[in-house]
XYZ file of C-alpha atoms in Angstrom:
224
model
C 90.158 174.849 111.257
C 90.951 178.294 109.849
C 88.613 179.635 107.159
C 90.052 181.798 104.375
C 87.853 183.635 101.890
C 89.682 184.136 98.609
C 87.893 186.753 96.524
C 88.718 186.544 92.836
C 89.846 182.913 92.818
C 89.205 182.601 89.069
C 91.523 185.456 88.107
C 95.177 185.182 87.139
C 96.663 185.905 90.561
C 93.677 184.558 92.468
C 93.808 181.173 90.743
C 97.541 180.894 91.477
C 96.919 181.678 95.157
C 94.032 179.201 95.188
C 96.310 176.487 93.812
C 98.835 177.036 96.598
C 96.226 177.236 99.335
C 95.039 173.745 98.428
C 98.330 172.377 99.734
C 97.891 174.027 103.137
C 96.669 171.915 106.023
C 93.974 172.764 108.550
C 92.348 175.467 106.444
C 89.030 175.724 104.660
C 89.135 177.721 101.425
C 85.972 179.690 100.761
C 85.383 180.851 97.185
C 82.508 182.300 95.215
C 82.233 182.971 91.502
C 80.741 186.240 90.284
C 77.470 184.478 89.487
C 77.326 183.167 93.056
C 78.290 186.422 94.791
C 78.331 189.900 93.290
C 80.967 191.728 95.334
C 79.472 195.059 94.253
C 76.243 194.150 96.051
C 76.620 195.447 99.597
C 73.737 193.436 101.020
C 74.951 190.230 99.375
C 78.471 190.712 100.736
C 77.099 191.502 104.194
C 74.981 188.331 104.239
C 77.836 186.222 102.908
C 80.312 187.471 105.505
C 77.816 186.944 108.331
C 77.063 183.376 107.243
C 80.601 182.255 106.386
C 82.407 184.348 109.035
C 85.909 183.803 107.584
C 88.979 184.156 109.781
C 91.038 185.663 106.971
C 90.312 187.391 103.657
C 92.456 187.699 100.548
C 91.212 190.260 98.018
C 92.405 189.302 94.548
C 89.169 190.385 92.903
C 89.049 193.457 90.675
C 87.771 194.768 87.381
C 90.882 194.988 85.219
C 91.776 195.759 81.632
C 94.312 197.341 79.342
C 94.791 200.987 78.446
C 91.971 201.000 75.903
C 89.439 199.475 78.288
C 90.468 201.863 81.069
C 90.103 204.877 78.801
C 86.764 203.757 77.370
C 85.045 202.763 80.617
C 86.640 204.742 83.481
C 83.346 205.160 85.372
C 82.704 201.420 85.323
C 86.218 200.705 86.567
C 86.147 203.114 89.502
C 82.577 202.237 90.510
C 82.995 198.476 90.476
C 86.413 198.438 92.118
C 85.423 200.882 94.844
C 82.262 198.893 95.528
C 84.040 195.546 95.705
C 86.914 196.722 97.866
C 84.829 198.866 100.205
C 82.301 196.089 100.777
C 84.945 193.449 101.456
C 87.110 195.629 103.681
C 84.184 197.053 105.662
C 82.514 193.722 106.391
C 85.852 192.098 107.138
C 86.183 194.722 109.845
C 82.614 194.172 111.047
C 83.170 190.402 111.253
C 86.500 190.834 113.092
C 88.525 189.176 110.351
C 91.977 188.438 111.734
C 93.965 189.109 108.584
C 93.190 190.819 105.294
C 95.491 190.920 102.284
C 94.794 193.544 99.615
C 96.598 193.567 96.283
C 97.555 196.944 94.865
C 99.098 197.944 91.542
C 102.492 199.164 90.355
C 100.666 201.979 88.531
C 100.289 203.943 91.760
C 103.991 204.766 91.671
C 105.077 208.141 90.203
C 105.554 208.193 86.434
C 109.216 209.156 86.675
C 110.135 207.156 89.772
C 113.799 206.258 90.092
C 114.552 202.689 89.083
C 114.359 200.254 90.727
C 111.210 201.611 92.394
C 110.949 201.536 96.171
C 107.930 201.977 98.430
C 109.160 205.312 99.795
C 108.664 207.019 96.403
C 104.877 206.662 96.602
C 103.089 210.037 96.303
C 106.372 211.848 95.588
C 105.604 212.789 91.984
C 103.081 212.895 89.154
C 101.305 209.643 88.392
C 101.283 207.920 85.019
C 99.013 209.842 82.617
C 97.263 206.667 81.492
C 96.355 205.793 85.064
C 92.643 206.427 85.430
C 90.482 206.810 88.514
C 90.310 203.059 89.007
C 93.973 202.982 89.936
C 93.876 206.248 91.884
C 91.150 204.881 94.119
C 93.508 202.097 95.209
C 95.480 204.743 97.077
C 92.306 205.874 98.808
C 91.289 202.344 99.713
C 94.780 201.576 101.013
C 94.522 204.556 103.381
C 91.079 203.373 104.465
C 92.476 199.928 105.191
C 95.181 201.323 107.460
C 92.599 203.298 109.434
C 90.123 200.529 110.107
C 92.761 197.910 110.866
C 93.775 199.737 114.047
C 90.931 197.896 115.751
C 91.705 194.519 114.142
C 94.145 192.326 116.015
C 97.471 191.885 114.202
C 95.985 193.029 110.889
C 97.827 196.300 110.385
C 101.155 194.506 110.117
C 99.681 192.298 107.441
C 98.174 195.088 105.357
C 100.710 197.903 105.392
C 103.547 196.016 103.611
C 101.369 195.466 100.540
C 102.560 193.619 97.457
C 102.410 195.565 94.195
C 102.299 193.309 91.169
C 103.906 194.730 88.037
C 101.124 195.419 85.513
C 102.764 197.891 83.173
C 100.792 198.319 79.948
C 102.449 199.102 76.612
C 100.068 197.725 74.001
C 96.610 199.139 73.340
C 94.293 196.214 72.771
C 90.697 195.855 73.803
C 91.259 194.350 77.234
C 94.790 192.942 77.337
C 97.984 193.701 79.246
C 101.466 193.599 77.788
C 102.291 189.891 78.131
C 99.026 188.470 76.727
C 99.032 191.299 74.188
C 102.473 190.320 72.918
C 101.573 186.633 72.850
C 98.473 187.382 70.812
C 100.363 189.544 68.313
C 103.072 186.973 67.712
C 100.520 184.159 67.503
C 98.427 186.034 64.948
C 101.564 186.918 62.968
C 102.514 183.224 62.795
C 99.007 182.129 61.833
C 98.802 184.802 59.112
C 102.389 184.254 57.905
C 103.334 187.866 58.589
C 107.005 188.764 58.278
C 106.947 191.455 60.975
C 105.163 192.247 64.217
C 104.566 195.879 65.173
C 104.823 196.647 68.888
C 103.773 200.117 69.979
C 105.928 202.318 72.160
C 109.435 203.751 72.004
C 111.145 200.838 73.703
C 112.707 203.183 76.263
C 110.590 202.383 79.351
C 111.839 199.564 81.534
C 109.544 196.606 82.009
C 109.546 194.029 84.764
C 107.505 190.864 84.588
C 106.634 188.652 87.520
C 105.685 184.994 87.189
C 102.225 184.597 88.652
C 103.110 181.557 90.804
C 105.965 183.548 92.359
C 103.473 186.336 93.017
C 101.124 183.874 94.701
C 103.900 182.516 96.912
C 104.872 186.064 97.913
C 101.257 186.870 98.767
C 100.948 183.902 101.102
C 104.369 184.586 102.602
C 103.296 188.133 103.498
C 99.874 186.955 104.612
C 101.173 184.285 107.010
């Protein structure tokens, strides 16, 4: 029976992937909540990977937030995300994990990339000004992944064609992205009987939204 460790199974994408994995046969899904396993703790991750020895790893865990949260706590974002990803990727390599899927972000594309965006425009222009170090480090980690996977059987082919979920942010709220931010604004307007809802931004940027269950299906399609 194949063992798959799904990091971040309580998150939006992670929970959708977890739901789909439950329908798969002959696999054992391994999950841990943050209280059970702190992915920033190198020793804890090392011990966990040695004990569980998963065959495959899906990294859907990350510290995320909206523009305001990113601007207010950039050090926390880069530290925690680098720690989580480095620990998981390194000990996946040490434990000879067969496949590892790492989720990136659409924010690593150039600010003025031609629409629709394609993978070959990466690193061809200036990045979005609101993109802090947390997102920049994803580029560094992606390069690290490609290096270490040379020694992991059949893993490079699984990691290089990464999936980039659209997470474009247009509303500055404490910790929300555009979709939950819009839902909250319209909900509060209805509750408070407001006649109008103010949405920040010029309205010129193009936005693409991806249904999370479709994202989960795409992740498993690429991973298999």
